Short mmCIF file of C-alpha atoms in Angstrom, two decimals:
data_model
loop_
_atom_site.label_atom_id
_atom_site.label_comp_id
_atom_site.label_asym_id
_atom_site.label_seq_id
_atom_site.Cartn_x
_atom_site.Cartn_y
_atom_site.Cartn_z
CA MET T 1 69.41 -174.85 31.53
CA SER T 2 72.45 -172.60 31.67
CA LEU T 3 75.52 -173.13 29.55
CA PRO T 4 78.55 -174.86 31.09
CA PHE T 5 81.20 -172.71 32.72
CA ALA T 6 84.64 -173.17 31.12
CA ALA T 7 87.63 -173.49 33.43
CA ILE T 8 89.85 -170.43 33.90
CA ASP T 9 93.58 -171.06 33.76
CA ALA T 10 95.80 -170.29 36.75
CA ALA T 11 97.77 -167.62 34.86
CA THR T 12 94.58 -165.66 34.14
CA ILE T 13 93.49 -165.92 37.78
CA ALA T 14 96.93 -164.74 38.95
CA ALA T 15 96.78 -161.80 36.54
CA LEU T 16 93.26 -160.96 37.76
CA ASN T 17 94.49 -161.04 41.38
CA LYS T 18 97.17 -158.50 40.46
CA GLY T 19 94.64 -156.14 38.88
CA ASP T 20 95.19 -156.90 35.20
CA GLU T 21 92.15 -155.60 33.31
CA LYS T 22 93.07 -157.80 30.32
CA ALA T 23 92.52 -160.85 32.53
CA LEU T 24 89.10 -159.54 33.53
CA GLU T 25 88.26 -158.94 29.88
CA LYS T 26 89.39 -162.46 28.99
CA ILE T 27 87.14 -163.92 31.68
CA PHE T 28 84.22 -161.68 30.69
CA ARG T 29 84.41 -162.50 26.99
CA ALA T 30 85.02 -166.23 27.51
CA HIS T 31 82.15 -166.62 29.96
CA TYR T 32 79.66 -164.01 28.81
CA ASP T 33 77.33 -166.47 27.07
CA ALA T 34 77.27 -168.83 30.07
CA LEU T 35 76.69 -165.94 32.48
CA LEU T 36 73.96 -164.48 30.27
CA SER T 37 72.29 -167.88 30.02
CA ARG T 38 72.34 -168.26 33.82
CA ALA T 39 71.02 -164.71 34.29
CA ASN T 40 68.17 -165.34 31.83
CA GLU T 41 67.36 -168.58 33.65
CA LYS T 42 67.15 -166.75 36.98
CA LEU T 43 65.28 -163.71 35.66
CA LYS T 44 62.64 -165.75 33.87
CA ASP T 45 60.29 -163.09 32.46
CA GLU T 46 62.78 -160.20 32.49
CA PRO T 47 65.39 -161.14 29.85
CA ALA T 48 66.11 -157.50 28.97
CA ALA T 49 67.72 -157.07 32.40
CA ALA T 50 70.14 -160.00 31.99
CA PRO T 51 73.03 -158.19 30.25
CA ARG T 52 73.14 -155.47 32.92
CA LEU T 53 72.99 -158.10 35.63
CA VAL T 54 76.01 -159.84 34.07
CA THR T 55 78.03 -156.62 33.83
CA GLY T 56 77.26 -155.81 37.46
CA THR T 57 78.46 -159.26 38.43
CA VAL T 58 81.69 -158.84 36.48
CA ARG T 59 82.31 -155.45 38.10
CA GLU T 60 81.82 -157.08 41.51
CA LEU T 61 84.31 -159.81 40.52
CA TRP T 62 86.81 -157.02 39.84
CA GLU T 63 86.18 -155.46 43.25
CA GLU T 64 86.82 -158.78 44.98
CA ARG T 65 89.52 -160.03 42.58
CA ALA T 66 92.24 -160.58 45.19
CA ARG T 67 90.32 -163.34 47.00
CA PHE T 68 89.98 -165.81 44.13
CA LYS T 69 92.47 -168.66 43.89
CA SER T 70 90.72 -171.10 41.55
CA SER T 71 88.34 -171.35 38.66
CA ALA T 72 85.85 -173.13 40.92
CA GLU T 73 85.85 -170.17 43.34
CA ILE T 74 85.13 -167.76 40.49
CA GLU T 75 82.38 -170.00 39.13
CA GLY T 76 80.81 -170.24 42.61
CA PHE T 77 81.04 -166.47 42.98
CA PHE T 78 79.31 -165.95 39.63
CA LYS T 79 76.52 -168.39 40.52
CA GLU T 80 75.86 -166.79 43.89
CA GLU T 81 76.16 -163.20 42.66
CA ILE T 82 73.83 -163.82 39.70
CA ARG T 83 71.30 -165.53 41.97
CA ASN T 84 71.38 -162.63 44.44
CA ARG T 85 71.27 -159.91 41.79
CA ALA T 86 68.47 -161.69 39.92
CA SER T 87 66.41 -161.84 43.11
CA VAL T 88 66.78 -158.08 43.61
CA THR T 89 66.06 -157.40 39.93
CA ARG T 90 62.91 -159.56 39.98
CA ALA T 91 61.67 -157.71 43.07
CA ARG T 92 62.29 -154.34 41.44
CA MET T 93 60.60 -155.38 38.23
CA ALA T 94 57.60 -156.71 40.18
CA ALA T 95 57.33 -153.30 41.84
CA VAL T 96 57.45 -151.63 38.42
CA HIS T 97 54.71 -153.93 37.12
CA ARG T 98 52.53 -153.25 40.18
CA PHE T 99 53.05 -149.52 39.67
CA GLU T 100 52.11 -149.86 36.00
CA GLN T 101 48.89 -151.67 36.89
CA LYS T 102 47.96 -149.37 39.77
CA GLU T 103 48.79 -146.09 38.04
CA GLY T 104 47.84 -147.09 34.51
CA VAL T 105 51.18 -146.11 33.04
CA ALA T 106 53.62 -148.12 31.00
CA ALA T 107 57.33 -148.45 31.62
CA LEU T 108 59.70 -147.54 28.87
CA ALA T 109 60.15 -150.19 26.22
CA PRO T 110 63.30 -152.23 26.74
CA ARG T 111 66.30 -151.12 24.75
CA ALA T 112 67.89 -153.36 22.19
CA ALA T 113 70.27 -155.86 23.74
CA PRO T 114 73.77 -154.35 23.88
CA SER T 115 76.65 -156.16 22.25
CA VAL T 116 79.47 -157.74 24.22
CA ASP T 117 81.76 -154.91 23.09
CA GLU T 118 79.30 -152.26 24.32
CA LEU T 119 78.99 -154.02 27.66
CA TRP T 120 82.76 -154.32 28.00
CA ALA T 121 83.08 -150.58 27.30
CA GLU T 122 80.59 -149.92 30.13
CA ILE T 123 82.58 -152.14 32.49
CA VAL T 124 85.84 -150.36 31.64
CA LYS T 125 84.19 -146.98 32.18
CA ALA T 126 82.90 -148.13 35.58
CA LEU T 127 86.33 -149.46 36.56
CA HIS T 128 87.87 -146.05 35.94
CA GLN T 129 85.34 -143.99 37.87
CA PRO T 130 86.94 -142.01 40.68
CA VAL T 131 86.58 -143.66 44.06
CA LEU T 132 84.18 -141.78 46.31
CA ASP T 133 85.10 -141.05 49.87
CA PRO T 134 82.79 -143.27 51.99
CA GLU T 135 81.75 -140.31 54.12
CA GLU T 136 80.92 -138.26 51.02
CA ALA T 137 78.92 -141.17 49.57
CA ALA T 138 76.98 -141.55 52.84
CA LYS T 139 76.27 -137.81 52.88
CA ARG T 140 74.94 -137.97 49.30
CA ARG T 141 72.69 -140.92 50.19
CA ARG T 142 71.29 -139.01 53.20
CA VAL T 143 70.61 -135.92 51.09
CA ASN T 144 68.92 -138.02 48.39
CA ALA T 145 66.85 -139.89 50.98
CA ALA T 146 65.76 -136.63 52.59
CA HIS T 147 64.82 -135.20 49.22
CA GLY T 148 62.89 -138.37 48.35
CA ALA T 149 61.04 -138.28 51.66
CA ALA T 150 60.21 -134.60 51.21
CA SER T 151 58.88 -135.26 47.70
CA HIS T 152 56.76 -138.13 48.98
CA ILE T 153 55.31 -136.03 51.82
CA ALA T 154 54.55 -133.20 49.40
CA GLN T 155 52.58 -135.61 47.19
CA VAL T 156 50.65 -137.01 50.13
#
């Protein structure tokens, strides 16, 4: 059972809406344990992925920060985002496990769980990445997809 989600005060939500990174940090640090607990609950057998799932969820909160008006909206967002991200993560991990069994290889051993400070540093770094032009990002995805397809065909 996941930990309870503590209410977020209106001043912190208003600061978050305005783009105050300190407000995001306050929310992240205050709710990290509850979010991690929920992520572990949803991931079941993949607890090593939970911290990264939480940081991805917090980064998404930042991207959508202007839409939140209440603590309940943020809590609902976290629940839905963790559920969705956990579903994708479980599917990816299942694919990795099938690959391990089929190919007889082992995935890398999970890294030690990062601290809250290390995770916050990763979030801050991600927040300050330059914004890619959508057309440039689409072009990169097409090039990567073409390269991946070519590599697959070469192996076949």
